[in-house]
Amino acid sequence: MGTLLKILSLIVLCFFLLQEISSAQTVQKDSTVSIADTVAVADSDTAGNYLMFLSAPIHPKVKLSLLKEAIQYFNSISAVLKILVIMTIFFLLSIVSLFSFVLSKRTYELIMNNKTAAVKSRYSEFLARYLYSGEDYEIPDHMFIQMNEKFNREIFLELLIDLHSNLTGEISQRLLDLYNRLELKKYSIAKVHNRNWHIKARGFRELAQMNVVDANHEILKYRNHKNVILRIEAELALVKLQLDYPLHFLEKLNYTFTDWGQINVYDSFVFHNIEVPLFRKVLDSNNESVVIFALRMIGFYRQKDAFKDVLVLLNHENEVVRENAILTLKHLRMTESLEYLREIFDKETYQNKILILDAMIVLHDRSNLSFLIEKMHKEDFNIRLESAISLHKIGAEGDRVLDDLLVGADREMLRILTHAKDERIHA
Amino acid sequence: MHSLVEILRFFLESGIFIYSLILFSFYLTLSVFSAFSLIHYTRKNAFVDFNVILSSPMSPSVSIIAPAYNEGMTIVDNIRSLLSLHYIYYEVIIVNDGSTDDTMEKIIKEYSLEKVDYAYHPEIPTKLVKGIYKSTNKAFSKLLVIDKKNGGKSDSLNAGINVSQKKYFAAIDVDSLIEPDALLKMMKPFIESHDKKVIATGGVIRIINNCVVENGRVVEVNFPKNFLARAQSLEYSRAFLMGRMAWSKLNGLLLISGAFGVFDKDIVKKCGGYNVNTVGEDMELIVRMRVYMEDHNEKYSVVYIPDPLCWTEVPSSVKILSKQRNRWTRGTLDTLFIHKKIFFNKKYGLLGLLSYPYWLFFEWLAPIVETVGILYFIFIAILGNPNWTFFIILVGYVYSFAVTFSLWALLFEELTFHLYSKRKDIFKIVLTALVEPILYHPMTVWFQLRGNFHYFIGKSGWGNMKRKGFDKKKNK
């Protein structure tokens, strides 16, 4: 009912507004009389009728040539009709233009694809010749000339970078030499200075891939850029270029280090075979997303020396930091962490309680027995289920507890106990 | 009495005309937003290597939930296709929704399933679960099958959510084909978000009619042969590439297609899962999730991916199309009525002030207003003195706008995903765009009117959505 009233009041409001507009327009028309306007206004009986179209016929009866007649007719119709006619012509022209554009785009793409393929093939041959010739190979002059042309240069750079990312050792070094000898570095740096973010980002990639270490300071400026993609590209480039301490970019990082950024940086460590730094160094960062990243890395790389620092974070005020600390302890697989997990259990959020019990499934240890037995008498289904699985994982002692619980168990408890012992579910 | 007639006349003439102008302005504005959004997306994606998700231990986990009802013909291949998706941490939950054919027997046999002692705990109430199955073959360890009493798609999805062990879940139609890298792309918004919680993502649904399918993969994309499918192809391009892309940019998206969407499981559970009492469960869930987030003052977004990620067969017969559109209309109406409190309610921000009113005025009311306008003109033509000039100019305007809008969608398609690579397909698309407003559009308006009628007389149900099916090996 309320909705209906709202709709009705909105319609009534629109109606009065339109009435006002139509009256105002008529007044304006009256003050600036032209022949066309006179015809249009004369055809409407009242001021209120100005916006009523379907039943207000207009019949210009002037015999002129077709074009003149059309123009005359156009001049004679009301302003609204004029707008409609103009819009229709615009749309019709759009239809023709769009159709032509799509067709010509296809033709253009076909031509460009062929041209690109030819240039690519030429440069691939050149690169093969260069790599398989000796160090004294002289780069032909035409290569220097061609590198001045953007089209050729971009194709060549793409090939060079692609090849370099897939090669190591001496051959990789020779490609770097070629990049320097052809003076391509200046073009990559120019990209960094371009005002378009996607070209800047491409510049970062090129400089990082071709190990242009002296571009560090240029890229470092972008670690706190508002554009998240640019920021991530800068982070990735810095990981690769600051090999002495690849976590340098994390210091003074003001923005959230997104999961996407973290995944990419981790991939960079793996892909580029970068020596893994000690992540506990950044655990005290003021940026919580950096702390979360460090916790995750400590877990994945099993950096057990960070154990005590991780324990401190079990009491962090941010739930997500605590969640990641629990997960890290699970990944570290150190049973020493169990007593700390038991200690924080009761004051944790429901989600984190489940995570603790889940960690206990992995860190199964008999020291958990009494703790888990106590949890089996809690009301919550998921807590009891996780505790039962954890008990089962402890082994014979845990199974004995589960068997004891079978005696006098209600239906729900029975289901929990059989679930916990069914290995097929946990496989 | 005279003034009452004048008011009515004003509504029927000026009101409808102004309504259509506002509607067209909306479409144009949305297409501009969509264009910017697509440009940004394609530029951004040039720097994305989705394989990093595939190999990262930080990638979030997902349960794929696929309800199946009488899918005996295709279920085995469909499950195989789901098990071979490119993703790292995921499980496949098939929910047999009380099939009366041999769906369950086929799955059990093909995937060596056996009943396990699973403690089913329905946090969201569902129909009786008869059994939960796992495979004895370790190669299928990701597979879990729920056998339950028939309760409909929503009920099956709720059962899947109840047993899901992952942080997110993907709801899919088991008879749709999912691109191998679809999950990677759908999960990325959840991973990259930094200032808002992403609660759901949706992707473009593409039309599989007349495409070549090999081993559960679309290997050749062709424009459909059937006119209805062609018209729907254009309609989908407009809706997905121009409409939803823009709404996503505005963070006002109200619908993620039931064929494929990924959701934050925790939020869905807090919202009570899928509504089993509506046929528009996909839209209703998104609206409910948004309302929940607004009520809890949490920053959130619903993200839409323009990549073609899911392929589905669209109705190629008038009868089935009629049932589908009828159901969609009833679903929309259901959602709008259920969540009527958000209408122009500033507490709900963009949701209450723009998204909901847009759906009410321009998605639900549009066919009704259009019909009233046409009937009024017929009335004047018979009894009165119609302004034929205005009528012809108006029809020309509406028609040229409709065709232009379709061609904009074609242009977006060309500039982004370039799915129809054959030159002759371009001509077919343009031809379809030229005739679609005359032949196809009136049909859908009629189906929507019927949907409205059926809703208000209380007629419910999904209707038989029998599909012709695509051959899993080759279908051209």
mmCIF file of C-alpha atoms in Angstrom, chain A residues 137-267:
data_model
loop_
_atom_site.group_PDB
_atom_site.id
_atom_site.type_symbol
_atom_site.label_atom_id
_atom_site.label_comp_id
_atom_site.label_asym_id
_atom_site.label_seq_id
_atom_site.Cartn_x
_atom_site.Cartn_y
_atom_site.Cartn_z
ATOM 1 C CA TYR A 137 78.038 -10.043 -33.574
ATOM 2 C CA GLU A 138 77.468 -6.666 -35.127
ATOM 3 C CA ILE A 139 73.930 -5.384 -34.947
ATOM 4 C CA PRO A 140 72.863 -4.266 -38.422
ATOM 5 C CA ASP A 141 72.321 -0.516 -38.830
ATOM 6 C CA HIS A 142 68.753 -0.984 -39.985
ATOM 7 C CA MET A 143 67.869 -2.326 -36.515
ATOM 8 C CA PHE A 144 68.885 0.975 -34.923
ATOM 9 C CA ILE A 145 66.841 2.867 -37.507
ATOM 10 C CA GLN A 146 63.818 0.605 -37.063
ATOM 11 C CA MET A 147 63.903 1.023 -33.290
ATOM 12 C CA ASN A 148 63.044 4.677 -33.797
ATOM 13 C CA GLU A 149 59.668 3.634 -35.161
ATOM 14 C CA LYS A 150 57.134 2.933 -32.443
ATOM 15 C CA PHE A 151 55.363 0.117 -34.287
ATOM 16 C CA ASN A 152 58.564 -1.867 -34.893
ATOM 17 C CA ARG A 153 60.000 -1.062 -31.493
ATOM 18 C CA GLU A 154 56.959 -2.261 -29.569
ATOM 19 C CA ILE A 155 56.879 -5.563 -31.420
ATOM 20 C CA PHE A 156 60.586 -6.063 -30.903
ATOM 21 C CA LEU A 157 60.362 -5.188 -27.199
ATOM 22 C CA GLU A 158 57.517 -7.614 -26.712
ATOM 23 C CA LEU A 159 59.537 -10.417 -28.316
ATOM 24 C CA LEU A 160 62.668 -9.523 -26.414
ATOM 25 C CA ILE A 161 60.961 -9.360 -23.036
ATOM 26 C CA ASP A 162 59.014 -12.526 -23.639
ATOM 27 C CA LEU A 163 62.200 -14.361 -24.577
ATOM 28 C CA HIS A 164 64.132 -12.917 -21.660
ATOM 29 C CA SER A 165 61.487 -13.991 -19.154
ATOM 30 C CA ASN A 166 61.827 -17.578 -20.348
ATOM 31 C CA LEU A 167 65.619 -17.786 -20.414
ATOM 32 C CA THR A 168 68.341 -17.747 -17.810
ATOM 33 C CA GLY A 169 72.111 -17.581 -17.635
ATOM 34 C CA GLU A 170 74.361 -16.362 -20.384
ATOM 35 C CA ILE A 171 71.673 -16.141 -23.066
ATOM 36 C CA SER A 172 69.547 -14.031 -20.788
ATOM 37 C CA GLN A 173 72.511 -11.723 -20.213
ATOM 38 C CA ARG A 174 73.047 -11.399 -23.961
ATOM 39 C CA LEU A 175 69.442 -10.260 -24.359
ATOM 40 C CA LEU A 176 70.025 -7.621 -21.706
ATOM 41 C CA ASP A 177 73.086 -6.449 -23.638
ATOM 42 C CA LEU A 178 71.006 -6.200 -26.782
ATOM 43 C CA TYR A 179 68.363 -4.160 -24.927
ATOM 44 C CA ASN A 180 71.076 -1.759 -23.799
ATOM 45 C CA ARG A 181 72.905 -1.604 -27.125
ATOM 46 C CA LEU A 182 69.712 -0.752 -28.979
ATOM 47 C CA GLU A 183 69.115 1.954 -26.360
ATOM 48 C CA LEU A 184 65.651 0.676 -25.594
ATOM 49 C CA LYS A 185 65.925 1.640 -21.938
ATOM 50 C CA LYS A 186 65.152 5.273 -22.724
ATOM 51 C CA TYR A 187 61.844 4.235 -24.302
ATOM 52 C CA SER A 188 60.909 2.151 -21.256
ATOM 53 C CA ILE A 189 61.701 5.083 -18.974
ATOM 54 C CA ALA A 190 59.685 7.377 -21.237
ATOM 55 C CA LYS A 191 56.739 5.053 -20.689
ATOM 56 C CA VAL A 192 57.084 5.517 -16.942
ATOM 57 C CA HIS A 193 56.717 9.243 -17.510
ATOM 58 C CA ASN A 194 53.684 8.858 -19.758
ATOM 59 C CA ARG A 195 50.485 10.262 -18.280
ATOM 60 C CA ASN A 196 48.409 7.149 -19.080
ATOM 61 C CA TRP A 197 48.518 4.634 -16.248
ATOM 62 C CA HIS A 198 48.491 1.573 -18.487
ATOM 63 C CA ILE A 199 51.563 2.814 -20.392
ATOM 64 C CA LYS A 200 53.335 3.631 -17.126
ATOM 65 C CA ALA A 201 52.592 0.116 -15.901
ATOM 66 C CA ARG A 202 54.015 -1.339 -19.100
ATOM 67 C CA GLY A 203 57.142 0.733 -18.515
ATOM 68 C CA PHE A 204 57.489 -0.753 -15.002
ATOM 69 C CA ARG A 205 57.236 -4.242 -16.432
ATOM 70 C CA GLU A 206 59.866 -3.611 -19.084
ATOM 71 C CA LEU A 207 62.307 -2.038 -16.641
ATOM 72 C CA ALA A 208 61.828 -4.820 -14.114
ATOM 73 C CA GLN A 209 62.151 -7.572 -16.683
ATOM 74 C CA MET A 210 65.276 -6.037 -18.175
ATOM 75 C CA ASN A 211 66.811 -5.462 -14.701
ATOM 76 C CA VAL A 212 67.152 -1.697 -15.025
ATOM 77 C CA VAL A 213 68.106 -1.289 -11.375
ATOM 78 C CA ASP A 214 68.751 2.436 -11.624
ATOM 79 C CA ALA A 215 65.021 2.934 -12.374
ATOM 80 C CA ASN A 216 64.238 1.987 -8.770
ATOM 81 C CA HIS A 217 63.794 5.506 -7.525
ATOM 82 C CA GLU A 218 61.411 6.286 -10.412
ATOM 83 C CA ILE A 219 59.224 3.301 -9.628
ATOM 84 C CA LEU A 220 59.350 3.697 -5.856
ATOM 85 C CA LYS A 221 57.302 6.884 -6.214
ATOM 86 C CA TYR A 222 54.350 4.791 -7.322
ATOM 87 C CA ARG A 223 54.141 2.358 -4.400
ATOM 88 C CA ASN A 224 51.588 4.690 -2.832
ATOM 89 C CA HIS A 225 49.797 5.663 -6.028
ATOM 90 C CA LYS A 226 46.009 5.858 -5.829
ATOM 91 C CA ASN A 227 45.628 3.614 -8.890
ATOM 92 C CA VAL A 228 45.682 0.093 -7.488
ATOM 93 C CA ILE A 229 46.919 -1.557 -10.704
ATOM 94 C CA LEU A 230 49.777 0.871 -11.033
ATOM 95 C CA ARG A 231 50.593 0.307 -7.396
ATOM 96 C CA ILE A 232 50.722 -3.468 -7.817
ATOM 97 C CA GLU A 233 52.849 -3.195 -10.955
ATOM 98 C CA ALA A 234 55.243 -0.920 -9.060
ATOM 99 C CA GLU A 235 55.359 -3.413 -6.168
ATOM 100 C CA LEU A 236 56.144 -6.271 -8.544
ATOM 101 C CA ALA A 237 58.850 -4.288 -10.289
ATOM 102 C CA LEU A 238 60.414 -3.317 -6.950
ATOM 103 C CA VAL A 239 60.488 -6.913 -5.714
ATOM 104 C CA LYS A 240 62.499 -7.782 -8.804
ATOM 105 C CA LEU A 241 64.746 -4.735 -8.781
ATOM 106 C CA GLN A 242 65.543 -4.542 -5.046
ATOM 107 C CA LEU A 243 67.088 -7.959 -4.743
ATOM 108 C CA ASP A 244 69.158 -7.040 -1.679
ATOM 109 C CA TYR A 245 65.921 -6.483 0.251
ATOM 110 C CA PRO A 246 62.825 -7.212 -1.854
ATOM 111 C CA LEU A 247 60.495 -6.210 0.987
ATOM 112 C CA HIS A 248 61.735 -2.648 0.953
ATOM 113 C CA PHE A 249 58.578 -1.468 -0.811
ATOM 114 C CA LEU A 250 56.451 -2.638 2.123
ATOM 115 C CA GLU A 251 57.985 -0.022 4.363
ATOM 116 C CA LYS A 252 55.910 3.133 4.216
ATOM 117 C CA LEU A 253 53.192 1.425 2.195
ATOM 118 C CA ASN A 254 50.151 3.522 3.056
ATOM 119 C CA TYR A 255 47.530 1.644 1.070
ATOM 120 C CA THR A 256 46.052 -1.786 1.706
ATOM 121 C CA PHE A 257 48.293 -4.472 0.289
ATOM 122 C CA THR A 258 45.490 -6.340 -1.471
ATOM 123 C CA ASP A 259 45.270 -10.115 -1.675
ATOM 124 C CA TRP A 260 45.737 -9.736 -5.412
ATOM 125 C CA GLY A 261 48.968 -7.805 -4.861
ATOM 126 C CA GLN A 262 50.096 -10.390 -2.329
ATOM 127 C CA ILE A 263 49.396 -13.281 -4.677
ATOM 128 C CA ASN A 264 51.383 -11.580 -7.427
ATOM 129 C CA VAL A 265 54.322 -10.749 -5.177
ATOM 130 C CA TYR A 266 54.405 -14.332 -3.905
ATOM 131 C CA ASP A 267 54.324 -15.545 -7.508
#
